[in-house]
PDB file of C-alpha atoms and ligand atoms in Angstrom:
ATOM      1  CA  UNK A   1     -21.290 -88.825 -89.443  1.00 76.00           C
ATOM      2  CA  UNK A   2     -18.879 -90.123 -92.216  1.00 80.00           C
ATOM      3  CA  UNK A   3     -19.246 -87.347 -94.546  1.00 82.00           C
ATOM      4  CA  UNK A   4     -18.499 -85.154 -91.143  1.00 84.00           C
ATOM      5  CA  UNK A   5     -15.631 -87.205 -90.435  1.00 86.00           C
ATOM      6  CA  UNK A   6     -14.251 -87.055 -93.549  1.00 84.00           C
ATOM      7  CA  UNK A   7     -14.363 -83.355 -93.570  1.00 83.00           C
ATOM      8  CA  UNK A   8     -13.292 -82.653 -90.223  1.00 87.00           C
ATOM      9  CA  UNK A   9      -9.979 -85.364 -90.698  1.00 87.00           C
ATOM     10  CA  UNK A  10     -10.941 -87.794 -88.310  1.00 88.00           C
ATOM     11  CA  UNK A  11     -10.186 -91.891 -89.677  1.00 88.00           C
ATOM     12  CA  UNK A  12     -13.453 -93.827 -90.624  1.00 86.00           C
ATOM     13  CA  UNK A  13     -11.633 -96.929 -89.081  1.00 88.00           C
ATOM     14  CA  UNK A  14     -11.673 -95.149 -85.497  1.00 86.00           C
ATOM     15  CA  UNK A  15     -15.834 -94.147 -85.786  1.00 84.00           C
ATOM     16  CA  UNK A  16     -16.267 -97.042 -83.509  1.00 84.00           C
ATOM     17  CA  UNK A  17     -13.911 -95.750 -80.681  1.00 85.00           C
ATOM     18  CA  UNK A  18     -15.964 -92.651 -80.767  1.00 82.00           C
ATOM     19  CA  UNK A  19     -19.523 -92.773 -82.775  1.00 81.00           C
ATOM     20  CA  UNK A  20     -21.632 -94.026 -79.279  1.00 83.00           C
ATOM     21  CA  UNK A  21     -20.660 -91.190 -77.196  1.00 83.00           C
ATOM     22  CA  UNK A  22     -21.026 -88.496 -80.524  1.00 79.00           C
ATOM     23  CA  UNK A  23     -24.602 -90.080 -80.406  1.00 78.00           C
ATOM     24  CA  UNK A  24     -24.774 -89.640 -76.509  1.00 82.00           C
ATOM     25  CA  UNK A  25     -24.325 -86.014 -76.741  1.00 79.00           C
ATOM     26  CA  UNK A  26     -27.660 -85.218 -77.678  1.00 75.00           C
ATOM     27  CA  UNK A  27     -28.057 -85.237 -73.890  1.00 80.00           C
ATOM     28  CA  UNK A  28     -26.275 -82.097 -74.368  1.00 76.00           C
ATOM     29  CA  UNK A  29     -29.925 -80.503 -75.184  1.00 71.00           C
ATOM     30  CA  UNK A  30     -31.496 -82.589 -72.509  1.00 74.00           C
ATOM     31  CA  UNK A  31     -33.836 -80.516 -69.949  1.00 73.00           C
ATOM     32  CA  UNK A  32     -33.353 -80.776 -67.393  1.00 80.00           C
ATOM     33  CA  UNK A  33     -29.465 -81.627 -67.537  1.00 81.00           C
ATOM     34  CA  UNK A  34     -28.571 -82.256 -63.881  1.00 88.00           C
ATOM     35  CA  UNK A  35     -30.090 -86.196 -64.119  1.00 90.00           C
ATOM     36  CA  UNK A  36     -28.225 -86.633 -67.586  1.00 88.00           C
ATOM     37  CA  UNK A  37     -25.238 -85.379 -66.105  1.00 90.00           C
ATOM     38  CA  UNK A  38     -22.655 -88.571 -65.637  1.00 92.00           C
ATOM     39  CA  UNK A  39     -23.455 -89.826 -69.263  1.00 92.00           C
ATOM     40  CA  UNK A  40     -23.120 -86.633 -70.551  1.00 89.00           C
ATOM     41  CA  UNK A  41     -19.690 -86.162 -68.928  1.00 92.00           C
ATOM     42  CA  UNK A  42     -18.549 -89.504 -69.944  1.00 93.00           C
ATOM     43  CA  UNK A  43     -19.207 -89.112 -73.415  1.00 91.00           C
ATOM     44  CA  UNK A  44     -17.505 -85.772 -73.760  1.00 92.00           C
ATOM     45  CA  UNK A  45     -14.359 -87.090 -71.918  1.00 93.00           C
ATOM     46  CA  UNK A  46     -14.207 -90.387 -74.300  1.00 92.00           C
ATOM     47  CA  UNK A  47     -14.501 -87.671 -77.027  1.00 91.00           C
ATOM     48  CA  UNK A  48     -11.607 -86.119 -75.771  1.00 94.00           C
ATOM     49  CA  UNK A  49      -9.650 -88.074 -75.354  1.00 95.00           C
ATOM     50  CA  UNK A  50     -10.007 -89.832 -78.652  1.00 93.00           C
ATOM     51  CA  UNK A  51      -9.498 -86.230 -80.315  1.00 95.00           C
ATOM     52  CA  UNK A  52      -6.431 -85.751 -77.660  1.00 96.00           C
ATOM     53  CA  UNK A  53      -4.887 -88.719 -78.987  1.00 95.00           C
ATOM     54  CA  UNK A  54      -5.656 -87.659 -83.095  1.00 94.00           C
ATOM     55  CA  UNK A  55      -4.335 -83.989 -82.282  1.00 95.00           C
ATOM     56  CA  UNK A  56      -0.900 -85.445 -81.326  1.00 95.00           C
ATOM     57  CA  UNK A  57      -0.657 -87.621 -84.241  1.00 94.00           C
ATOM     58  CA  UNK A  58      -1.457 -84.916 -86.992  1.00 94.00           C
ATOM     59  CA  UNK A  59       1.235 -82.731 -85.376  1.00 94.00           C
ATOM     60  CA  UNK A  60       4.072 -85.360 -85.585  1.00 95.00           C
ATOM     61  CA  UNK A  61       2.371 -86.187 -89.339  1.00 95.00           C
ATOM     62  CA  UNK A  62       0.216 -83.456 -90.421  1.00 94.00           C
ATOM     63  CA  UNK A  63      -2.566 -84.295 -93.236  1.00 93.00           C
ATOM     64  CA  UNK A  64      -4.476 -82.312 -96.107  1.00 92.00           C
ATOM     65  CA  UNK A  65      -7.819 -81.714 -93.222  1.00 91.00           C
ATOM     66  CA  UNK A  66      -9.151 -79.614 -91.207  1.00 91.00           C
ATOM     67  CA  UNK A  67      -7.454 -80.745 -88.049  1.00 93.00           C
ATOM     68  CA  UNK A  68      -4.014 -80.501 -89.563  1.00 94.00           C
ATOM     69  CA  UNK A  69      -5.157 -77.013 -90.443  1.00 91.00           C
ATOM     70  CA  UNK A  70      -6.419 -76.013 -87.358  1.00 91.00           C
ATOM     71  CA  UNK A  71      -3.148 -77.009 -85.770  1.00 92.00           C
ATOM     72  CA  UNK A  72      -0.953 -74.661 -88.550  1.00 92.00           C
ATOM     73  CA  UNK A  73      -3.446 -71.813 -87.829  1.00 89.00           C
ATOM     74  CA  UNK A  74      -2.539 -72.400 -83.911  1.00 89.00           C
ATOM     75  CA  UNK A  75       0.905 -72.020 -83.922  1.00 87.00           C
ATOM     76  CA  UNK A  76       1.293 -69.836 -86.706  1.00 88.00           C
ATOM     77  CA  UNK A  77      -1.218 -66.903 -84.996  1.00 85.00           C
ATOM     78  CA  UNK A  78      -1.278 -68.356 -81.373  1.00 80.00           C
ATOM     79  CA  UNK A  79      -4.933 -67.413 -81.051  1.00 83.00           C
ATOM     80  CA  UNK A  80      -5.802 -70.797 -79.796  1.00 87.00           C
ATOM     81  CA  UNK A  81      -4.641 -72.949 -76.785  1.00 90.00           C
ATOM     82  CA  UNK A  82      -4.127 -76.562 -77.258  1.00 90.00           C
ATOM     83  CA  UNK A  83      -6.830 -77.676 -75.222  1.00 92.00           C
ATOM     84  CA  UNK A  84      -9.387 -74.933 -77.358  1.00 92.00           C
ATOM     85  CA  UNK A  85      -8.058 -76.904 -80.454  1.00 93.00           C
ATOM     86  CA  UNK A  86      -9.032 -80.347 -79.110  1.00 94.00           C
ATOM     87  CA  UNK A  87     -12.283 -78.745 -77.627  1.00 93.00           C
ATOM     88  CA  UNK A  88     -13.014 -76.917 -80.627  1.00 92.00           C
ATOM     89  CA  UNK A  89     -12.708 -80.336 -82.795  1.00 92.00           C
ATOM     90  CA  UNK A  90     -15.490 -81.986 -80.132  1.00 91.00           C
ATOM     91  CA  UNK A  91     -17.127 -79.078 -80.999  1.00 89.00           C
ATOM     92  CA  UNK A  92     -17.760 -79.562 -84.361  1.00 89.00           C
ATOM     93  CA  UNK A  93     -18.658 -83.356 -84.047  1.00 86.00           C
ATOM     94  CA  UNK A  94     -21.250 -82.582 -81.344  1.00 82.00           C
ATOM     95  CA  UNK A  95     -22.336 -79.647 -83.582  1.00 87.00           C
ATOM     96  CA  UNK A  96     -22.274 -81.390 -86.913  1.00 88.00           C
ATOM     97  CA  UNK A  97     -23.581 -84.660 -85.897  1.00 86.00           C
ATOM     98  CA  UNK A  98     -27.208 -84.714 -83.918  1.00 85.00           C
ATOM     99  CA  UNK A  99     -28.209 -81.307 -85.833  1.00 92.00           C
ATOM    100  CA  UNK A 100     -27.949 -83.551 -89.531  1.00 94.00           C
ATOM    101  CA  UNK A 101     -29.063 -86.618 -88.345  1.00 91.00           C
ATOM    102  CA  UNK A 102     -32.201 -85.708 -86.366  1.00 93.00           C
ATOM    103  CA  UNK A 103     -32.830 -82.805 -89.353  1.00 97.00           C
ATOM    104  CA  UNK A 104     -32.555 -85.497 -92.345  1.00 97.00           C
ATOM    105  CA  UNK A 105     -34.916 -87.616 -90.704  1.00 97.00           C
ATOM    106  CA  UNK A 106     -37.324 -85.014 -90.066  1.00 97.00           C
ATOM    107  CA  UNK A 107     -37.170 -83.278 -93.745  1.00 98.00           C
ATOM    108  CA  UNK A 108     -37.761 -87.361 -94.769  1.00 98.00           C
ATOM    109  CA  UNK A 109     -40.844 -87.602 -92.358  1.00 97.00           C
ATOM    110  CA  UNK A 110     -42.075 -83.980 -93.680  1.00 98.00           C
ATOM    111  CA  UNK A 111     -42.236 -84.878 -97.726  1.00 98.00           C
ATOM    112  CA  UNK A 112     -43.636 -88.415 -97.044  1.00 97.00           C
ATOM    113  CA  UNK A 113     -46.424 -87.181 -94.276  1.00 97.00           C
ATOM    114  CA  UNK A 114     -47.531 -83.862 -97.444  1.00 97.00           C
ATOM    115  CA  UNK A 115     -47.292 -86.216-100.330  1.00 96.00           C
ATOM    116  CA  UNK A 116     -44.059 -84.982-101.555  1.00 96.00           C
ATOM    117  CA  UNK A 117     -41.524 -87.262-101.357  1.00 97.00           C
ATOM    118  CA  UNK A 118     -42.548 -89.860-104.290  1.00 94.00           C
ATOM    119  CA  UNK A 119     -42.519 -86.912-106.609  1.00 95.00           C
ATOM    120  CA  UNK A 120     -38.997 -86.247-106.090  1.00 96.00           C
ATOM    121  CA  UNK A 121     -38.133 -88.625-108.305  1.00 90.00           C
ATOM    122  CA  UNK A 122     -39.070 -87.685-111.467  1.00 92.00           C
ATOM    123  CA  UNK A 123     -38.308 -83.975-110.334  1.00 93.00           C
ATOM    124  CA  UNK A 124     -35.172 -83.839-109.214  1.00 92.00           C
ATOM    125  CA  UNK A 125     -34.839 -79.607-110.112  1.00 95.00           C
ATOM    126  CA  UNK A 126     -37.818 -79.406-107.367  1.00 97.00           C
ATOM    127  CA  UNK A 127     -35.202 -80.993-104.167  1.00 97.00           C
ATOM    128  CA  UNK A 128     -33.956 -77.570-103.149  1.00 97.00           C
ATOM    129  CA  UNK A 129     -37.074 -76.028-102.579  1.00 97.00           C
ATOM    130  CA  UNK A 130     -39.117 -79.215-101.181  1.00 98.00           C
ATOM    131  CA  UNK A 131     -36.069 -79.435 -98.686  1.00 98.00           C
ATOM    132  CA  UNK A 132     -36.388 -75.845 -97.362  1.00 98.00           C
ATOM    133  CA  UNK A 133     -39.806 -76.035 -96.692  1.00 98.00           C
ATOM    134  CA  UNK A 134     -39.501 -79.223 -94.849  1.00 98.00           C
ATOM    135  CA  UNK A 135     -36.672 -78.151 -92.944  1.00 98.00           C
ATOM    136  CA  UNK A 136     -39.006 -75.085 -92.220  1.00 98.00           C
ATOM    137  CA  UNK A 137     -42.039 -77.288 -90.729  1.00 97.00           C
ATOM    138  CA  UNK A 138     -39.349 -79.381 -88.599  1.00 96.00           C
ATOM    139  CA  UNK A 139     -36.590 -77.475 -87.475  1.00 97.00           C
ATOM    140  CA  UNK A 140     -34.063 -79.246 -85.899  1.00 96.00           C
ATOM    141  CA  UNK A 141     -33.442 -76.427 -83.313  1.00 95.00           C
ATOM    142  CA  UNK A 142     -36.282 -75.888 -81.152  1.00 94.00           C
ATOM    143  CA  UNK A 143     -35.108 -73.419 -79.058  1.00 93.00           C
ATOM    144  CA  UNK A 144     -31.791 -71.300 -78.547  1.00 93.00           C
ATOM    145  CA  UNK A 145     -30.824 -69.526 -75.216  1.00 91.00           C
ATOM    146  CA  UNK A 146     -29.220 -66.474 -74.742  1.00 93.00           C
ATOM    147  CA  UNK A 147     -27.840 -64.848 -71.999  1.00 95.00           C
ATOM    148  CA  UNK A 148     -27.633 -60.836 -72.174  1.00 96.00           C
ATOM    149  CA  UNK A 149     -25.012 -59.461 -70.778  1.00 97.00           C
ATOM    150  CA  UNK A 150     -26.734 -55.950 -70.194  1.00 98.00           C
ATOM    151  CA  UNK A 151     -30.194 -54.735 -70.134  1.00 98.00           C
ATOM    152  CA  UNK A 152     -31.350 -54.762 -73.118  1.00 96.00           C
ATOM    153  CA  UNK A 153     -35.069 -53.874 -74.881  1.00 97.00           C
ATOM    154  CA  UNK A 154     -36.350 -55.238 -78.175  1.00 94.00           C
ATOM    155  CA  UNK A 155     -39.828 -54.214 -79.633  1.00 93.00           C
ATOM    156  CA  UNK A 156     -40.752 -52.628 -76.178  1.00 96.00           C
ATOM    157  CA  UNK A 157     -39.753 -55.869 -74.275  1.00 95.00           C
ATOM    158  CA  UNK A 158     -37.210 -55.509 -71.610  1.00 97.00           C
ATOM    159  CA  UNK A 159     -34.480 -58.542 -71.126  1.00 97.00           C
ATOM    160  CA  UNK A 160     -32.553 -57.656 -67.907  1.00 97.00           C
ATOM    161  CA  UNK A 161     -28.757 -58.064 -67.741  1.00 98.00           C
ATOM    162  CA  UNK A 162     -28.081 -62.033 -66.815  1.00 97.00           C
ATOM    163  CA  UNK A 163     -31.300 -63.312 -67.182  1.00 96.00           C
ATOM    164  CA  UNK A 164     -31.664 -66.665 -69.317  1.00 92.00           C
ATOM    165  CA  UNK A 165     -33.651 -65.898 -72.549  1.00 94.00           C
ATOM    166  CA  UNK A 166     -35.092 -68.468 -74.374  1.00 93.00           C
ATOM    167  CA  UNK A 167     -35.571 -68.202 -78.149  1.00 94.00           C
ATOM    168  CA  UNK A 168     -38.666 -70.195 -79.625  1.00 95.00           C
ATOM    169  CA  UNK A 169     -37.575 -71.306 -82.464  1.00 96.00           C
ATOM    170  CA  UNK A 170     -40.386 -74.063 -83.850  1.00 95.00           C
ATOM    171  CA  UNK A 171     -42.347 -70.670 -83.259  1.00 96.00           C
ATOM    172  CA  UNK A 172     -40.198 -68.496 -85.429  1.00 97.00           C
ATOM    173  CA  UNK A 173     -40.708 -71.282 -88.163  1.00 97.00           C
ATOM    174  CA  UNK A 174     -44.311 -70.872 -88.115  1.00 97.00           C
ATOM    175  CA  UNK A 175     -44.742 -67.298 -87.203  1.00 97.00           C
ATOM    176  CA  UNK A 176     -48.050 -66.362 -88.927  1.00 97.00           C
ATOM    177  CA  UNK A 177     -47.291 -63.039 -89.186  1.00 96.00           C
ATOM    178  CA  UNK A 178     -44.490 -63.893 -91.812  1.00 96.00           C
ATOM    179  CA  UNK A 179     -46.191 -67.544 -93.038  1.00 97.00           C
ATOM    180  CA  UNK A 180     -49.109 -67.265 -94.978  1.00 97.00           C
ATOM    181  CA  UNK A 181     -50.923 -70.749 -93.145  1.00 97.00           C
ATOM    182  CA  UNK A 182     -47.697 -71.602 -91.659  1.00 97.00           C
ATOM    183  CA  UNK A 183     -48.963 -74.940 -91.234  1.00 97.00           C
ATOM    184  CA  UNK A 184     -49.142 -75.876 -94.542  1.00 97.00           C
ATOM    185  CA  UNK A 185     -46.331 -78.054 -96.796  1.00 97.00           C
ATOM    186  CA  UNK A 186     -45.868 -75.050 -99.094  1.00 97.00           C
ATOM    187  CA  UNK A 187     -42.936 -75.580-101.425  1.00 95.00           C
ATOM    188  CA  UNK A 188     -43.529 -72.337-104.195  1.00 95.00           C
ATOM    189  CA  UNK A 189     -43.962 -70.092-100.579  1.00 96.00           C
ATOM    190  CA  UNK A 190     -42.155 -67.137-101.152  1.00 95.00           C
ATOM    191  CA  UNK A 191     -41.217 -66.477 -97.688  1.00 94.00           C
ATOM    192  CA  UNK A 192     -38.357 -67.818 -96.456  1.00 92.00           C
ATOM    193  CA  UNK A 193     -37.492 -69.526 -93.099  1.00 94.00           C
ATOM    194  CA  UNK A 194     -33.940 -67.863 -92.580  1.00 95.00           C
ATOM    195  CA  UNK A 195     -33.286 -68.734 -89.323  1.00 97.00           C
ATOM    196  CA  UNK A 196     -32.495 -72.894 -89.261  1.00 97.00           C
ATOM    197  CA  UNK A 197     -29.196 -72.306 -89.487  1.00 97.00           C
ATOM    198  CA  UNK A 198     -28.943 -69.267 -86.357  1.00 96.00           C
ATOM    199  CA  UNK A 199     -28.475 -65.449 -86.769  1.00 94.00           C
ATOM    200  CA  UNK A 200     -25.384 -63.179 -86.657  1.00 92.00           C
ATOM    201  CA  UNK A 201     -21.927 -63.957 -84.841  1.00 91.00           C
ATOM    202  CA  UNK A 202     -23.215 -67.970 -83.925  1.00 92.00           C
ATOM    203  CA  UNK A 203     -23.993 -68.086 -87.441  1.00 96.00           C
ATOM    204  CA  UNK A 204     -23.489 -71.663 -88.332  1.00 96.00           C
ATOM    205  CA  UNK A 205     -20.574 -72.630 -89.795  1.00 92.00           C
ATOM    206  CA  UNK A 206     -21.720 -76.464 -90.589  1.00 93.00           C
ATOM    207  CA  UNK A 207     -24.358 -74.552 -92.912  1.00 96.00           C
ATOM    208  CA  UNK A 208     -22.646 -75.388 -96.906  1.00 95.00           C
ATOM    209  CA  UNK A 209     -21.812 -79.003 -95.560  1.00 93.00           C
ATOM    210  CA  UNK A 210     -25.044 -79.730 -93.759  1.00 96.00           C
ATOM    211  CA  UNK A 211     -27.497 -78.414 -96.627  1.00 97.00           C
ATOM    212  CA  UNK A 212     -25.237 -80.482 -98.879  1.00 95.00           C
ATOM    213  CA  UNK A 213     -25.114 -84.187 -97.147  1.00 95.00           C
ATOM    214  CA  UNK A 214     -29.074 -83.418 -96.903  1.00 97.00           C
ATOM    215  CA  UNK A 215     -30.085 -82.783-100.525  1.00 97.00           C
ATOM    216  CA  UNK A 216     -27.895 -85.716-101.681  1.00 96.00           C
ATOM    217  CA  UNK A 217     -29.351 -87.575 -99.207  1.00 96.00           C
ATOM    218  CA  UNK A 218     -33.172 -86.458-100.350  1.00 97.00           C
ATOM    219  CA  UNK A 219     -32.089 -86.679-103.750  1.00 96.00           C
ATOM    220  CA  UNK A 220     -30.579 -90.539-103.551  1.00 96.00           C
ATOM    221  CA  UNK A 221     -33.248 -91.900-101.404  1.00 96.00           C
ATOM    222  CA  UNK A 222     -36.303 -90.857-103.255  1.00 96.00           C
ATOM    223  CA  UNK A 223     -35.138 -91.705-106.123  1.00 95.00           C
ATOM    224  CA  UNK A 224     -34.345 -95.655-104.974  1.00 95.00           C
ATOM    225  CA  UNK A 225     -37.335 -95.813-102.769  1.00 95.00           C
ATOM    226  CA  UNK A 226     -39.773 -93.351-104.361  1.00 95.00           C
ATOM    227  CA  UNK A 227     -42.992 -95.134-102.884  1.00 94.00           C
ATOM    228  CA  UNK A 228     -41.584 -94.821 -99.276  1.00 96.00           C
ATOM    229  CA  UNK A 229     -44.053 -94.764 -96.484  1.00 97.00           C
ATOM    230  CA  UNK A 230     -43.561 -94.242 -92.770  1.00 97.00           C
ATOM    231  CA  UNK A 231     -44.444 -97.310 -90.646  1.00 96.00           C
ATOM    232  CA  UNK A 232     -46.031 -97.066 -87.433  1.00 91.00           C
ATOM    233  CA  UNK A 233     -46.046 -93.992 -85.070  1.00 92.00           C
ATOM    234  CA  UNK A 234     -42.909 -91.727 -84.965  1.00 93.00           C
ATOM    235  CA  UNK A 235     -41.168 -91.611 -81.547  1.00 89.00           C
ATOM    236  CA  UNK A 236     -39.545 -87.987 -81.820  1.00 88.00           C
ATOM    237  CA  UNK A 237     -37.405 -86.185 -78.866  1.00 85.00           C
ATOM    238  CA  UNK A 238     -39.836 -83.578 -76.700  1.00 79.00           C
ATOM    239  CA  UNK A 239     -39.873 -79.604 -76.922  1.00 77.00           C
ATOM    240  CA  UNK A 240     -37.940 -79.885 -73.987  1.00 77.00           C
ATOM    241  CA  UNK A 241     -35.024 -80.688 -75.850  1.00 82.00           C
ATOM    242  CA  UNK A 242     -32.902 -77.816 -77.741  1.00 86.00           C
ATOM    243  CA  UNK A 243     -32.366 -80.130 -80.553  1.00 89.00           C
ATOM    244  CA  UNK A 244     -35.947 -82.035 -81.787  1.00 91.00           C
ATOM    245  CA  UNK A 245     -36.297 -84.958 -84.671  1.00 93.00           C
ATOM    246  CA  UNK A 246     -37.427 -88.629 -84.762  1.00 94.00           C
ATOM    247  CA  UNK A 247     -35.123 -90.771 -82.617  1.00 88.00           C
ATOM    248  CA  UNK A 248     -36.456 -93.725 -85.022  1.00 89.00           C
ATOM    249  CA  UNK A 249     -38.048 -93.020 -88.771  1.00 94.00           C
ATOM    250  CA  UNK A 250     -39.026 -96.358 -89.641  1.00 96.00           C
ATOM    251  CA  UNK A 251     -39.868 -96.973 -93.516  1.00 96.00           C
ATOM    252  CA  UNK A 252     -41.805 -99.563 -95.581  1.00 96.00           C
ATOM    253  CA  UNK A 253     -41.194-100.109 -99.026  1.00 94.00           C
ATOM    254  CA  UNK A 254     -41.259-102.463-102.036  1.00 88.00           C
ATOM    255  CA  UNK A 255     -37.637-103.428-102.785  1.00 76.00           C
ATOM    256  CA  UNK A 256     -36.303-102.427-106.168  1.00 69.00           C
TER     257      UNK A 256
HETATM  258  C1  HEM B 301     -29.054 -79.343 -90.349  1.00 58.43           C
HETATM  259  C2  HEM B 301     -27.911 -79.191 -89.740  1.00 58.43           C
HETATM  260  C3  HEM B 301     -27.537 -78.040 -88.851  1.00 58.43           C
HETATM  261  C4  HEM B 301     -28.329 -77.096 -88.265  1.00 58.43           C
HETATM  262  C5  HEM B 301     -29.848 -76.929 -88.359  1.00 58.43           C
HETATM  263  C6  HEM B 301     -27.444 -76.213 -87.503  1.00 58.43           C
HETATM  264  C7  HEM B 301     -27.887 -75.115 -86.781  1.00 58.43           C
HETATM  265  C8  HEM B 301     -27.056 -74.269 -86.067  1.00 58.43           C
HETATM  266  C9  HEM B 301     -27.504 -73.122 -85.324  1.00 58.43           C
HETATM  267  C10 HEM B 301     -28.940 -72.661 -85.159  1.00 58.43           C
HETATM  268  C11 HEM B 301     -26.394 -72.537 -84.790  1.00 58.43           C
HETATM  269  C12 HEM B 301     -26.359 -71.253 -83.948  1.00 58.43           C
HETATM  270  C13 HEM B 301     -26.374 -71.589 -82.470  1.00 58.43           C
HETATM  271  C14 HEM B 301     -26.544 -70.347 -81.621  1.00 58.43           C
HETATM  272  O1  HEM B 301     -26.732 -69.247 -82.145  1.00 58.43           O
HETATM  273  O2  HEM B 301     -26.505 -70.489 -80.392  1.00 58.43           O
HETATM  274  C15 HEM B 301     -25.251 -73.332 -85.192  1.00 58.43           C
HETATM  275  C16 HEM B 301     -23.937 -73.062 -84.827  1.00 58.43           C
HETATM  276  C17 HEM B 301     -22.879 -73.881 -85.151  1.00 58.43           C
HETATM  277  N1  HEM B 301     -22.867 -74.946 -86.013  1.00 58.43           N
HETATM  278 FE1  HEM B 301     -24.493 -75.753 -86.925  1.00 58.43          FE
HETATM  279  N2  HEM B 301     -26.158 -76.639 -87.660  1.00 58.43           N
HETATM  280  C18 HEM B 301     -26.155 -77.747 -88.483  1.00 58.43           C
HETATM  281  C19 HEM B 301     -25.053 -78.475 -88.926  1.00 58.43           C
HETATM  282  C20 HEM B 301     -23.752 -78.204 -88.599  1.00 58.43           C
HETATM  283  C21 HEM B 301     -22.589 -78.926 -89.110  1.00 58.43           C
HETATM  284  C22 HEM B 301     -22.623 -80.054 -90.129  1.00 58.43           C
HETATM  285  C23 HEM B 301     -21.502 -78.403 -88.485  1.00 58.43           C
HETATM  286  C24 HEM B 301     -20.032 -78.744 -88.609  1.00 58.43           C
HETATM  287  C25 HEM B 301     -19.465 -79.197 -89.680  1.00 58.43           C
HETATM  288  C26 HEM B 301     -21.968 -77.325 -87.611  1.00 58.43           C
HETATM  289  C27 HEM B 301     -21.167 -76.554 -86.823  1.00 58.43           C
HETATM  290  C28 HEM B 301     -21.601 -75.476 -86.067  1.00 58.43           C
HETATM  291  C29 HEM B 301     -20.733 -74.705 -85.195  1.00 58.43           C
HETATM  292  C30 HEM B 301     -19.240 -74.947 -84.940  1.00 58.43           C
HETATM  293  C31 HEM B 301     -21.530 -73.695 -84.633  1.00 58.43           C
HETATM  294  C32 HEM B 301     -21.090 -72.623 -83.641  1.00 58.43           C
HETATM  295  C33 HEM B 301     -20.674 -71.386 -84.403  1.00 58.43           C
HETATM  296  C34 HEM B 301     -20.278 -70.290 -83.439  1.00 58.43           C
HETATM  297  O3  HEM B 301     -20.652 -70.312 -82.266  1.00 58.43           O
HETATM  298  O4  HEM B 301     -19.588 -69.382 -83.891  1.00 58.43           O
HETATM  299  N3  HEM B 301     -23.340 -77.243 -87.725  1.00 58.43           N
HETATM  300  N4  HEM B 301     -25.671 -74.379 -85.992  1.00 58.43           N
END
């Protein structure tokens, strides 16, 4: 969330005005939504407003970030109205914040569970690759929906006009017929998992930042706490949700 913050312009100092309700909009992913509702409508609004309040104070005193930026780009091309700038800003720290969290964690839980992760340490080089497979065995996104807008037919299947389509995407991770035993920890695989980050015009724009704060993440932790283990059973969000990952990843280990 800091390294987010950071990026996107927001104040450390004000993270607790905000960081509760960034947290609370998980529920965004929540199925079914109708009981989550009220929180969910809370937290967006205390976002918001928050951002409402920032928004106004870059314009009178604009910054080197992204917000300040955002606000040239809006009056200079008048693409965006205000209230898309501010949304567009909540955006980014619903998109940028549960997606990293919950995916860290689970890349973590991945290289301890296959024996990985206290090899790291010596082998730095190897991070990259022992990342993407992890991130391929427990992909944050579970499932993305789509909505066409006509009729449309894909490898002889027919998706009417308006219908809700949802996209499997733990299943896409561990498709067999691209995965040679897609459920085995296989960092030298040469297949590649090219779909965490989305496909085509929702391509993710988070992508650079997020697969950075991860590997420096990997990186720093397995080298302080190479001999890491996970303690006790790992309480992890259901299928039902869009966004999946350990809600707690509790570690032992032998201070240094
Ligand atoms: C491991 C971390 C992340 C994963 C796995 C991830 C995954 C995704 C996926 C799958 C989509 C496409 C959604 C769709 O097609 O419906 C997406 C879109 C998006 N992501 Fe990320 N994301 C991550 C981190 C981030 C970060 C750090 C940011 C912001 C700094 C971010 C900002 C966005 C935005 C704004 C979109 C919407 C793009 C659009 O609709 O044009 N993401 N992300």
């Amino acid at each position: 969330m800091m390294v987010l913050c950071r990026f996107i312009g927001v104040p450390l100092k004000d993270l607790s005005r905000f960081s509760e309700s960034a947290v609370e909009l998980e529920l965004m992913g929540a199925s079914p939504l109708k009981p989550v509702f009220p929180k969910l409508e809370k937290a967006l609004y205390t976002l918001r407003d928050y951002i409402i309040e920032l928004v106004a104070m870059r314009k009178a005193e604009p910054q080197d970030d992204f917000i300040s930026a955002l606000i040239l780009a809006q009056a200079e091309e008048d693409v965006l109205t205000e209230q898309e700038v501010v949304w567009s800003i909540v955006n980014l720290l619903f998109a940028g914040q549960d997606t990293t969290r919950f995916q860290l964690a689970s890349a973590i839980r991945a290289l301890i569970e296959h024996g990985v992760w206290d090899t790291l340490a010596t082998r730095p080089e190897a991070v990259t690759k022992a990342m993407d497979e992890a991130l391929r065995i427990y992909p944050v996104v579970q499932f993305l929906l789509r909505i066409p807008r006509v009729d449309v037919v894909i490898d002889g299947y027919e998706f009417p006009a308006g219908e809700r389509v949802i996209l499997n995407m733990i299943g896409a991770s561990r498709d067999p017929r691209i995965f040679t035993a897609p459920d085995a920890f296989d960092m030298e695989r040469p297949e590649e998992y090219g779909l965490l980050f989305g496909y085509g015009l929702h391509y993710c724009v988070g992508r650079p930042l997020a697969r950075l704060e991860m590997q420096l993440a990997i990186e720093t932790l397995s080298r302080r706490i190479p001999q890491a283990r996970i303690a006790g059973e790992v309480s992890a969000t259901g299928w039902q949700s869009m966004l999946g990952g350990p809600h707690n990843l509790r570690l032992e280990f032998e201070p240094a």
